[in-house]
Coordinates of C-alpha atoms and ligand atoms in Angstrom, one line a residue:
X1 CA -7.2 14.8 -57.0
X2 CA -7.2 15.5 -60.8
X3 CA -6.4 12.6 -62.7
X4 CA -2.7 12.3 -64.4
X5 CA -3.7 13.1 -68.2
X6 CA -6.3 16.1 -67.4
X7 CA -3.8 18.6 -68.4
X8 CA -1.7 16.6 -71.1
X9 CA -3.3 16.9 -74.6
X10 CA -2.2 13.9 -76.1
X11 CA -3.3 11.6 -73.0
X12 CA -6.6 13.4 -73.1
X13 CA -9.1 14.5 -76.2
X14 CA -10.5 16.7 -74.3
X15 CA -7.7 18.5 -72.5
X16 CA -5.7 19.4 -76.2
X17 CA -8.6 21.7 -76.4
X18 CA -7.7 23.9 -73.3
X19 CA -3.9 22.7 -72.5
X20 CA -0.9 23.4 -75.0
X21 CA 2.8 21.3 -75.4
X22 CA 5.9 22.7 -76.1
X23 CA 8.7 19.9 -77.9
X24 CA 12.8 20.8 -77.2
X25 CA 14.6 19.4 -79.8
X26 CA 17.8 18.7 -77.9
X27 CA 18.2 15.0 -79.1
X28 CA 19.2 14.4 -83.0
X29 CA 21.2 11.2 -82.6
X30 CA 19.3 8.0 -83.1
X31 CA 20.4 4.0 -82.2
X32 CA 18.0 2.6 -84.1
X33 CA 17.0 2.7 -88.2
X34 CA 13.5 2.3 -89.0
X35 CA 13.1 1.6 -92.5
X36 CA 10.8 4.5 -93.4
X37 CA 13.2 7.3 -91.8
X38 CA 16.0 9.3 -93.0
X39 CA 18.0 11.1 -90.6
X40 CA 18.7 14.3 -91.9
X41 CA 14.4 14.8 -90.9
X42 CA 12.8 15.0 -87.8
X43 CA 12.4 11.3 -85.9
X44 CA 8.9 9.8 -87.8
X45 CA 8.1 7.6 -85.2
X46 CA 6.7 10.5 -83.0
X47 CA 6.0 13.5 -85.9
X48 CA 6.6 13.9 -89.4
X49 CA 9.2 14.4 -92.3
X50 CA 9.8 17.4 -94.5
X51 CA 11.1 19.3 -91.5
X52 CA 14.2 19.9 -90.0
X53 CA 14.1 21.0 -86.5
X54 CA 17.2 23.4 -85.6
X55 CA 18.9 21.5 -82.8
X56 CA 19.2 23.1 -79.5
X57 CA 21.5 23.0 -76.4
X58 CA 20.0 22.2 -72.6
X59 CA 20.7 25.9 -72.3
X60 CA 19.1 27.0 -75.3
X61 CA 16.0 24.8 -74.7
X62 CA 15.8 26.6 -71.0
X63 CA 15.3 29.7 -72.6
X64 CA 13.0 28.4 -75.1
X65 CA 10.6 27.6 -72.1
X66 CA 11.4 30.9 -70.4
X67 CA 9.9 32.6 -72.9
X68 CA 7.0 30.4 -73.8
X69 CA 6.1 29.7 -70.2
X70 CA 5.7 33.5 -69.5
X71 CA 3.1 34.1 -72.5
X72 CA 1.2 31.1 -72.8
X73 CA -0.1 30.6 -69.8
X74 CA -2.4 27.6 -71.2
X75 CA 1.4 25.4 -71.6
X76 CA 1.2 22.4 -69.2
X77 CA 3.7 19.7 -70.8
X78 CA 7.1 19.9 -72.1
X79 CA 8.4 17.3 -73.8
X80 CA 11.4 15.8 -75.9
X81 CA 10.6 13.4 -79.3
X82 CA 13.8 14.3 -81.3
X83 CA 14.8 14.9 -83.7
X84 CA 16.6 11.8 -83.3
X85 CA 15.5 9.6 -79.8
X86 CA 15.6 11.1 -76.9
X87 CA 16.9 8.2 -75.0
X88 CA 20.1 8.0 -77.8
X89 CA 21.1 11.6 -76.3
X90 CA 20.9 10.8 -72.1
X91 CA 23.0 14.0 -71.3
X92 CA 21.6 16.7 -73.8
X93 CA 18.0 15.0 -72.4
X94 CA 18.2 14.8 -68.7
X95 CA 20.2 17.8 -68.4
X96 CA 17.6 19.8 -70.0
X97 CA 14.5 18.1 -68.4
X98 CA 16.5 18.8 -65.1
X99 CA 16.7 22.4 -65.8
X100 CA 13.0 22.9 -66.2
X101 CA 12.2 20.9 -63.3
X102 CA 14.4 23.0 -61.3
X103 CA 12.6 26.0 -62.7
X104 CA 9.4 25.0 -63.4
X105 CA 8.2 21.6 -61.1
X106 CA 4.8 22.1 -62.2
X107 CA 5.0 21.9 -65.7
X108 CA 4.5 18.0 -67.0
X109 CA 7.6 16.3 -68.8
X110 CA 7.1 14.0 -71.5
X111 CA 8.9 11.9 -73.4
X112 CA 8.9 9.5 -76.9
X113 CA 11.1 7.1 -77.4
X114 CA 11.8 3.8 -79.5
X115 CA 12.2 2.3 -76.6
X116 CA 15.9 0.9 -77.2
X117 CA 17.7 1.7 -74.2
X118 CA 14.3 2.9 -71.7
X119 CA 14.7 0.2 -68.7
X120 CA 18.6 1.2 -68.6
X121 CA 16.7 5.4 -67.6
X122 CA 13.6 3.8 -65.3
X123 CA 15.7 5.9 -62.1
X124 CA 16.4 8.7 -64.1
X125 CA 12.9 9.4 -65.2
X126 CA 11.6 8.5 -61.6
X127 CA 14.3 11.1 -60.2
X128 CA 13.0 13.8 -62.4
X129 CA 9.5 13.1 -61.9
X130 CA 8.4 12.0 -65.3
X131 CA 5.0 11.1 -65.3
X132 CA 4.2 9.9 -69.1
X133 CA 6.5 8.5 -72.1
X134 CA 5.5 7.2 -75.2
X135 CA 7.1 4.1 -76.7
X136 CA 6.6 3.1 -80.6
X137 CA 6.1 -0.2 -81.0
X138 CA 5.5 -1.0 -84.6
X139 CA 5.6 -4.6 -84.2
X140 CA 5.3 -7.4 -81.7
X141 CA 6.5 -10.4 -84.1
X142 CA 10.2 -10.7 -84.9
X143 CA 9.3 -11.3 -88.5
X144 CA 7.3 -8.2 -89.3
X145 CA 9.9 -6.0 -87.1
X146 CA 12.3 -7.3 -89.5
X147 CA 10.5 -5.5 -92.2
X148 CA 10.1 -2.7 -90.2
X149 CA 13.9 -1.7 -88.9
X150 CA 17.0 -2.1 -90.9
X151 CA 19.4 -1.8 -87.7
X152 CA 19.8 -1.4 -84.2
X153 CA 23.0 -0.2 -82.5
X154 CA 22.8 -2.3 -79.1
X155 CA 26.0 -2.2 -76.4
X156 CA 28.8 -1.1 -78.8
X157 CA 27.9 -3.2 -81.7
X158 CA 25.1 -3.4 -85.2
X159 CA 23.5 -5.8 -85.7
X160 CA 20.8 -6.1 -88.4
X161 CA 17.8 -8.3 -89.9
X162 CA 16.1 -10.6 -87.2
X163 CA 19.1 -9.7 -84.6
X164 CA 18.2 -6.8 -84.5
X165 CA 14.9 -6.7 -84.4
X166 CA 14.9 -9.6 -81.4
X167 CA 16.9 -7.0 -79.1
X168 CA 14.6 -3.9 -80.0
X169 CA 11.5 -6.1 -79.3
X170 CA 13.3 -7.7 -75.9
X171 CA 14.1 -4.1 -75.0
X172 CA 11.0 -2.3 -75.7
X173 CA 9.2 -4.9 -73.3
X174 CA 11.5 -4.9 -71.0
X175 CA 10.7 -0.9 -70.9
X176 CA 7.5 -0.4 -70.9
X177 CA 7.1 -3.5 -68.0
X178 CA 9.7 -1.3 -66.0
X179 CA 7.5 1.7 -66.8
X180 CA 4.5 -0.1 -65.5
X181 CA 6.2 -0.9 -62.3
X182 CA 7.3 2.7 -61.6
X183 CA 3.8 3.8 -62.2
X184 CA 4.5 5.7 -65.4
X185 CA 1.7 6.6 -67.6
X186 CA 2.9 4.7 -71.1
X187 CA 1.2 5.3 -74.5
X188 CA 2.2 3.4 -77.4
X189 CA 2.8 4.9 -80.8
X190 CA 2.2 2.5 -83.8
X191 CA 3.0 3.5 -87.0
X192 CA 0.3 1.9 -89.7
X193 CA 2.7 0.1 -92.6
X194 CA 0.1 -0.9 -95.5
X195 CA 1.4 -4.3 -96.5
X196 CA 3.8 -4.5 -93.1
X197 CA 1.8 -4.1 -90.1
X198 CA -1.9 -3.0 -90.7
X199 CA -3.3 -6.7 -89.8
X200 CA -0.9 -6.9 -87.1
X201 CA -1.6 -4.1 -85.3
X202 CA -4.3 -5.8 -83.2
X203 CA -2.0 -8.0 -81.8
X204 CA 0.0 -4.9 -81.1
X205 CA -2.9 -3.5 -79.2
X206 CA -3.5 -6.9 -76.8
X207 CA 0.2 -6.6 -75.6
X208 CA -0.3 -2.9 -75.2
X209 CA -3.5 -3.7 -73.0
X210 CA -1.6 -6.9 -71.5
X211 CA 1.4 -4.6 -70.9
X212 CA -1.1 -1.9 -68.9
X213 CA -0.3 1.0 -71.2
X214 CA -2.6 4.0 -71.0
X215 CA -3.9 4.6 -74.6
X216 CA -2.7 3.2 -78.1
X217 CA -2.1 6.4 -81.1
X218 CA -2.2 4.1 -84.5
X219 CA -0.7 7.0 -86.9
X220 CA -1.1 6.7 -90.7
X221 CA 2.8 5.8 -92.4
X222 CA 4.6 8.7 -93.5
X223 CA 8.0 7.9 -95.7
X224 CA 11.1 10.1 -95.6
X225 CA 12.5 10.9 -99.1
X226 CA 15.3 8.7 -99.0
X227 CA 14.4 6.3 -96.6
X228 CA 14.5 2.6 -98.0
X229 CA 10.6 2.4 -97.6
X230 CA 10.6 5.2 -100.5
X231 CA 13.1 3.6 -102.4
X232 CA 10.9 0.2 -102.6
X233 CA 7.8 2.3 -103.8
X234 CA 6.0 1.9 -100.4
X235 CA 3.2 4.2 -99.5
X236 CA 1.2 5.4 -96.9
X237 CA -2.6 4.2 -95.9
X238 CA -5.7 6.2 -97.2
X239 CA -7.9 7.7 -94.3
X240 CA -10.5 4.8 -94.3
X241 CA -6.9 1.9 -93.9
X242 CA -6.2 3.8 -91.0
X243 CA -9.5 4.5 -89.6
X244 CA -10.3 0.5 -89.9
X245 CA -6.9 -0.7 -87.8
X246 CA -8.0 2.5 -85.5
X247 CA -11.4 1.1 -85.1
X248 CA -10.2 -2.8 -84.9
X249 CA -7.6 -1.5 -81.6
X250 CA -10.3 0.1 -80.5
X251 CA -12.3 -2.4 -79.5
X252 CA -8.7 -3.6 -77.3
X253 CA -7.8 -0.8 -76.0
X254 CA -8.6 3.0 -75.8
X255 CA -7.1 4.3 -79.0
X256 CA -6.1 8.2 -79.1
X257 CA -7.9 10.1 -82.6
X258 CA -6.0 13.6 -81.7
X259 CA -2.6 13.3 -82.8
X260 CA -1.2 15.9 -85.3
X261 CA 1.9 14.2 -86.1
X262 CA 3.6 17.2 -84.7
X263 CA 7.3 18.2 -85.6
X264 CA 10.0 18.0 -82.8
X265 CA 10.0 21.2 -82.6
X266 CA 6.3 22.0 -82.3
X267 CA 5.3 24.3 -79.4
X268 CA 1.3 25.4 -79.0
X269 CA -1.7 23.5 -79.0
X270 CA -2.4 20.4 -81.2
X271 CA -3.3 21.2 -84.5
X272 CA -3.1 25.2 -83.9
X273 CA 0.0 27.2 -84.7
X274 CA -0.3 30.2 -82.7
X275 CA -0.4 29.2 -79.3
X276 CA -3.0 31.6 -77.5
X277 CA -5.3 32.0 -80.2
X278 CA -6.9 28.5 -79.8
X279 CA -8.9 28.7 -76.6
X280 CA -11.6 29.3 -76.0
X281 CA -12.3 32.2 -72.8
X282 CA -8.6 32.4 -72.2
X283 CA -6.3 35.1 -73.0
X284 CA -6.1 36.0 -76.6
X285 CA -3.2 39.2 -76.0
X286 CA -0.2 37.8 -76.1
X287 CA 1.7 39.1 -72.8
X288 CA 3.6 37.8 -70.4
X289 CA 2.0 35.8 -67.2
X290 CA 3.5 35.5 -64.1
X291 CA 3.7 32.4 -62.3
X292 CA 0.5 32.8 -60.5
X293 CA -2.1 34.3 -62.9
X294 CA -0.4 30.9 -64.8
X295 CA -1.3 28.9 -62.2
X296 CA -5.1 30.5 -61.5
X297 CA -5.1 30.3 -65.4
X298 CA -4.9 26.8 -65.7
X299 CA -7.2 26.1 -62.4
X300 CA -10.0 27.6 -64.3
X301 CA -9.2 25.7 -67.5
X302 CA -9.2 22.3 -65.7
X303 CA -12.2 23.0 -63.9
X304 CA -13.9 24.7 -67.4
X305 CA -12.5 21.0 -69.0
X306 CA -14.2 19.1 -66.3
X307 CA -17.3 20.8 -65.7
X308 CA -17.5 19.9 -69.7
X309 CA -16.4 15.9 -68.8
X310 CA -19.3 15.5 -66.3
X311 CA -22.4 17.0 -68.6
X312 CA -21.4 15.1 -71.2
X313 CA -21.5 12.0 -68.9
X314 CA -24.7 13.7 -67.9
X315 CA -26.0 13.2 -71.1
X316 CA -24.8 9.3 -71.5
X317 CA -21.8 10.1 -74.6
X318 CA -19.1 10.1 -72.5
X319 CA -15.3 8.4 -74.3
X320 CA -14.7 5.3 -74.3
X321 CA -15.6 1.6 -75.2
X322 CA -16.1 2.6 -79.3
X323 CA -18.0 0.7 -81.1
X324 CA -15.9 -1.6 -83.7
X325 CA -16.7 -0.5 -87.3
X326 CA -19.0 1.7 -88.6
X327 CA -23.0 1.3 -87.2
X328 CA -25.7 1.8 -89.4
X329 CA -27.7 5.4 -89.2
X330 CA -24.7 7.1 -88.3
X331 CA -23.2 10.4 -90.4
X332 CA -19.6 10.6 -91.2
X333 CA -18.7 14.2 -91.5
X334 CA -15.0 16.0 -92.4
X335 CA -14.6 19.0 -90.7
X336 CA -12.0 22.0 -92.0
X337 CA -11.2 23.9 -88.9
X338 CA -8.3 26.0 -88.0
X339 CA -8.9 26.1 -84.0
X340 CA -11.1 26.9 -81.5
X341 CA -13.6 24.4 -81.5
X342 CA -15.0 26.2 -84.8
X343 CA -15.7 25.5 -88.8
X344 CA -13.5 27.9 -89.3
X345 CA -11.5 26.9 -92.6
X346 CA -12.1 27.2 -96.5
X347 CA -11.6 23.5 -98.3
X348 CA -9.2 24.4 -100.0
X349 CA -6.4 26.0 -97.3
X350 CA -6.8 23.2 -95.1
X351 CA -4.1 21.3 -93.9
X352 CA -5.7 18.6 -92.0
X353 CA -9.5 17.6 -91.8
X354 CA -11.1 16.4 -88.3
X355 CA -13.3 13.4 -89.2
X356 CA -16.2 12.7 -86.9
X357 CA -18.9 10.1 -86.7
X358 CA -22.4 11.4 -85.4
X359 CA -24.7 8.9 -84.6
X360 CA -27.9 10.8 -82.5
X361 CA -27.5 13.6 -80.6
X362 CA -23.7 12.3 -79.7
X363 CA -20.7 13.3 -81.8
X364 CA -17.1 11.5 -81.7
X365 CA -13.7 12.4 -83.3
X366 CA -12.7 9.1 -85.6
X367 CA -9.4 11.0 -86.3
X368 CA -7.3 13.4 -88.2
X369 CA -6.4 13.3 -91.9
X370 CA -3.9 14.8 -92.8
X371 CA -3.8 16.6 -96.5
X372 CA -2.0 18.1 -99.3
X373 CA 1.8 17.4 -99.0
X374 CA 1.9 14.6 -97.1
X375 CA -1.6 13.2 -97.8
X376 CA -0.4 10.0 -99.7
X377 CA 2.8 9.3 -97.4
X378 CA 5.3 10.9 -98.9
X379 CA 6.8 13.9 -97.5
X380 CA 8.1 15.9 -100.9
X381 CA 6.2 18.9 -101.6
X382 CA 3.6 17.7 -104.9
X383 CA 4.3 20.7 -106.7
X384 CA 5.2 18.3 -109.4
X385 CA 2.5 16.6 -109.4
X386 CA 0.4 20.4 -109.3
X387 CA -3.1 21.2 -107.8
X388 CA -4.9 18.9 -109.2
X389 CA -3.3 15.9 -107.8
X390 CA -3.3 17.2 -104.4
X391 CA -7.0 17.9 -104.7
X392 CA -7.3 13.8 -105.7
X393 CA -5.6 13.0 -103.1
X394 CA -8.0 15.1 -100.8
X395 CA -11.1 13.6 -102.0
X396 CA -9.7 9.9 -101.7
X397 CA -8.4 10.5 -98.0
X398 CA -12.0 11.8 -97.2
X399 CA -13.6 9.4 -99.3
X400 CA -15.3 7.0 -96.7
X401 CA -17.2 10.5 -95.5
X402 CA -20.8 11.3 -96.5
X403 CA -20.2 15.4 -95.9
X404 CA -17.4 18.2 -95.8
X405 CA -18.6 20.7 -93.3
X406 CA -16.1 23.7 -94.7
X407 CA -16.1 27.8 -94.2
X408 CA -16.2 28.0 -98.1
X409 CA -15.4 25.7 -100.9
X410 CA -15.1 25.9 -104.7
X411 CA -17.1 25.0 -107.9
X412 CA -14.0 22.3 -108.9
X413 CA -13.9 20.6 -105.8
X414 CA -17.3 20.5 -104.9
X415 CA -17.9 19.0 -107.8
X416 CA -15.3 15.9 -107.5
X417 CA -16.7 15.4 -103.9
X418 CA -20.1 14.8 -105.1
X419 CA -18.8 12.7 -107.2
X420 CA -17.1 10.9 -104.9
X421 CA -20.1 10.6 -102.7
X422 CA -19.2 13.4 -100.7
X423 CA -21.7 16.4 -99.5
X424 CA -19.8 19.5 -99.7
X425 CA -21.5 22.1 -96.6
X426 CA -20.5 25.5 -96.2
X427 CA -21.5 26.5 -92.5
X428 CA -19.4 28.6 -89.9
X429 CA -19.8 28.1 -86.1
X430 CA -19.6 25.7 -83.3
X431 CA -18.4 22.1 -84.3
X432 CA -20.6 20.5 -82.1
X433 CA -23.6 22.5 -83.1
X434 CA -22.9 22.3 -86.8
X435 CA -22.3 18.6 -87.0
X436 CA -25.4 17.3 -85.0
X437 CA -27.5 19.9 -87.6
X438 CA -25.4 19.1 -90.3
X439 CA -26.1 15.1 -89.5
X440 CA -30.1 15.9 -88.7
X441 CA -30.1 17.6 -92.2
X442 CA -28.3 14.9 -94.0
X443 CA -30.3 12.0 -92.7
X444 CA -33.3 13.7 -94.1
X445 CA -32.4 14.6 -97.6
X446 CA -29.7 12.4 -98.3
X447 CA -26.9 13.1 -100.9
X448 CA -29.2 16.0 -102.5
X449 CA -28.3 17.5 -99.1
X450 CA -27.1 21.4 -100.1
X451 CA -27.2 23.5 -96.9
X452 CA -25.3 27.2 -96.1
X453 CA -24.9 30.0 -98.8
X454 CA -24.1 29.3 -102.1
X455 CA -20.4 27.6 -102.9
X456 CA -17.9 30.3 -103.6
X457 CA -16.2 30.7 -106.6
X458 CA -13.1 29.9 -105.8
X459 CA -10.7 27.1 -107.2
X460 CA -9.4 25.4 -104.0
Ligands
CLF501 FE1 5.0 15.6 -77.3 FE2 4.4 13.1 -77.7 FE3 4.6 14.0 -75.2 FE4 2.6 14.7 -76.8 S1 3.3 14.9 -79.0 S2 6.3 13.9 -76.7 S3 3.1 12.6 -76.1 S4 3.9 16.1 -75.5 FE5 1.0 14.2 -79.1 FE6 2.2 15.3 -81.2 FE7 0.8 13.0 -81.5 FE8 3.1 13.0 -80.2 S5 0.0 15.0 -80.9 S6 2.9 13.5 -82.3 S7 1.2 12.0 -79.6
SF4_502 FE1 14.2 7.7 -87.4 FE2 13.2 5.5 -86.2 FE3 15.2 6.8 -85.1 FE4 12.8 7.9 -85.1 S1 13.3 6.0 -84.1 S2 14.8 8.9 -85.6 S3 12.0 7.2 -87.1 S4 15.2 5.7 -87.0

């Protein structure tokens, strides 16, 4: 029987390269206020600020999925993050999730939640056959969740400061216990507060192991403009702050490296926009599928994703049990890519940068960092700030990385990444390929490394 997460990309690495999601934002009200949100954006806790995402009815959301479902026949999981919780907006959320069950009982529901009111919805998500929620858990010490959550709206009543943050804490493990019991899949969402949390979270990890949850997604602070975090200067960790509390968990618990911080309204495959265009020997034409090339569709993907899982056991680099920190000999390469599996991406349009750690002839994703507007945790667009600051920025989120592997990159920028320690590479094909080259190449001539055509003249 294929294991739970095979066809859920956030519960697998692997799988977000063959299996998309689709989010309903049916939810916006919230019962709790973490200090680093503002409400009028999309729930941070689960994706990111800047964005709004249009609310929907149950009814809308149906035919949402009616249309996705029919042309991309790679969509396995449905779930709800916001844009509030899901769990503060029980009708709008079971009423949907019912509708697509009705419709759709193979498709995978998900849900992400703060965890507030989850052991008071244990039967409801049993009844509907929900297999995997996500609860953010920030903080397992009454002290630091007092720094982390102004309010909590509990049973009629606010309560605030160490109250408050006693009943979220009391409620969140009275959840996720529940969830164990009913033999749902739980991963917990941890949102890295520099000067808050980022020692703490390996405590967080051991009650997220001691608690039996699946895998533990430690994602990098970003602050709502207008949240009380941005109005007491707070800022968000650099790539190498979150990689080390990544790397610390890791040696607790399985930590995920995949997550795109998606909006609550995202609907594709991780860190792709256009749904179909992502995987590889699938359908590229965007049509519509019936139920059953669907089903034969996603057969053949599991089976592609598997066949992939037991070579690379084969070869002895199979996931799991990371090493803590960072061991000697091995290459730390950025990668611009806009999909399939590929360089792909010039430096400068990139969005995001997949860092990986190549040590041998093995390769591993360490995570995702993401750039430009958000890069330094705040969500306002840096127009103000101009090109050159976001290109700063860029360079000091990559800066613990000896290469970035890009389709094409400027004279300016290449220039501040060598001087930042940074090869800049300009290759195209196969990740895999490139980086175990790339590495090979790098360990023989160092930082004079200089590999590809010549950099392209361009400014970004
Ligand atoms: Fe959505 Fe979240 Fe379910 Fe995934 S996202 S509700 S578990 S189906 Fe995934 Fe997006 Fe990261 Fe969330 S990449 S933000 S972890
Ligand atoms: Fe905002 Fe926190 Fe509520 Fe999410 S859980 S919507 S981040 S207050």
């Amino acid at each position: 029987m294929e294991a739970l997460s095979i066809r859920h990309p956030c519960y697998s690495e692997d799988a977000h390269y063959y299996f998309a999601r689709m989010h309903l934002a049916v939810a916006p009200a919230c019962n709790i206020h973490c200090k680093y949100c503002n409400r009028k954006f999309d729930c941070v806790s689960e994706s990111r600020p800047g964005v709004v995402s249009q609310v929907l009815k149950p009814a809308e959301a149906y035919r949402k999925v009616q249309e996705v479902v029919s042309t991309v026949p790679q969509l396995s999981v449905v779930g709800i993050a916001g844009p509030g919780d899901p769990l503060a907006n029980p009708r709008q959320t079971f009423e949907t999730f019912s509708l697509i069950k009705e419709s759709w009982p193979d498709l995978e529901l998900c849900l992400s939640t703060n965890g507030l009111k989850l052991a008071d919805h244990i039967t409801d998500l049993e009844r509907l056959g929900i297999r995997h929620v996500t609860v953010t858990v920030n903080a397992v010490d009454i002290d630091i969740a007092t720094d982390v959550y102004d309010r909590v709206h509990w049973r009629g009543q606010t309560y605030r400061g160490r109250d408050a943050a006693e009943i979220l804490l009391e409620r969140q493990a009275a959840g996720i216990e529940a969830l164990q019991k009913a033999g749902i899949l739980c991963k917990i969402n941890s949102v890295l507060i520099p000067g808050v949390n980022d020692s703490h979270l390996v405590q967080v990890a051991e009650a997220a192991r001691a608690w039996g949850a699946f895998t533990h997604n430690i994602m990098p602070l970003i602050i709502s403009p207008g949240s009380p975090y941005e109005r007491e200067g707070r800022s968000g960790p650099l790539g190498s702050e979150t990689l080390k509390v990544q790397e610390a968990c890791s040696a607790i618990m399985p930590v995920m490296r995949h997550c795109r911080q998606c909006r609550a309204d995202a609907v594709g495959f991780l860190g792709g926009d256009t749904a179909s265009a992502d995987m590889p020997d699938t359908p590229v034409v965007r049509r519509t599928y019936p139920p059953e090339e669907r089903e034969a569709i996603q057969a053949g993907l599991a089976k592609q994703l598997l066949e992939k899982q037991g070579k690379r056991a084969k070869r002895g680099a199979a996931c799991g049990g990371e090493p803590p920190g960072r061991s000697p000999g091995t290459v730390r390469i950025a990668v611009a890519t806009r999909g399939k599996g590929k360089v792909n991406l010039h430096f400068g349009h990139a969005k995001e940068f997949l860092v990986y750690e190549v040590a041998g002839d093995s390769s591993r994703l360490l995570g995702v960092r993401k750039v430009q507007a958000y890069c330094n945790g705040t969500a306002e667009c840096a127009d103000a700030n101009g090109k050159q600051q976001i290109l700063a920025d860029t360079v000091a989120m990559l800066a613990d990385c000896d290469i970035l592997l890009s389709a094409g990159v400027g004279e300016h920028p290449s220039q501040l990444l060598r001087e930042a320690g940074i090869v800049p590479i300009v290759k195209k094909g196969e990740i895999e390929q490139e980086l175990l080259e790339t590495a090979k190449f790098y360990r023989y001539f160092g930082h004079t490394a200089q590999a590809g055509p010549s950099v392209a003249p361009h400014s970004g």
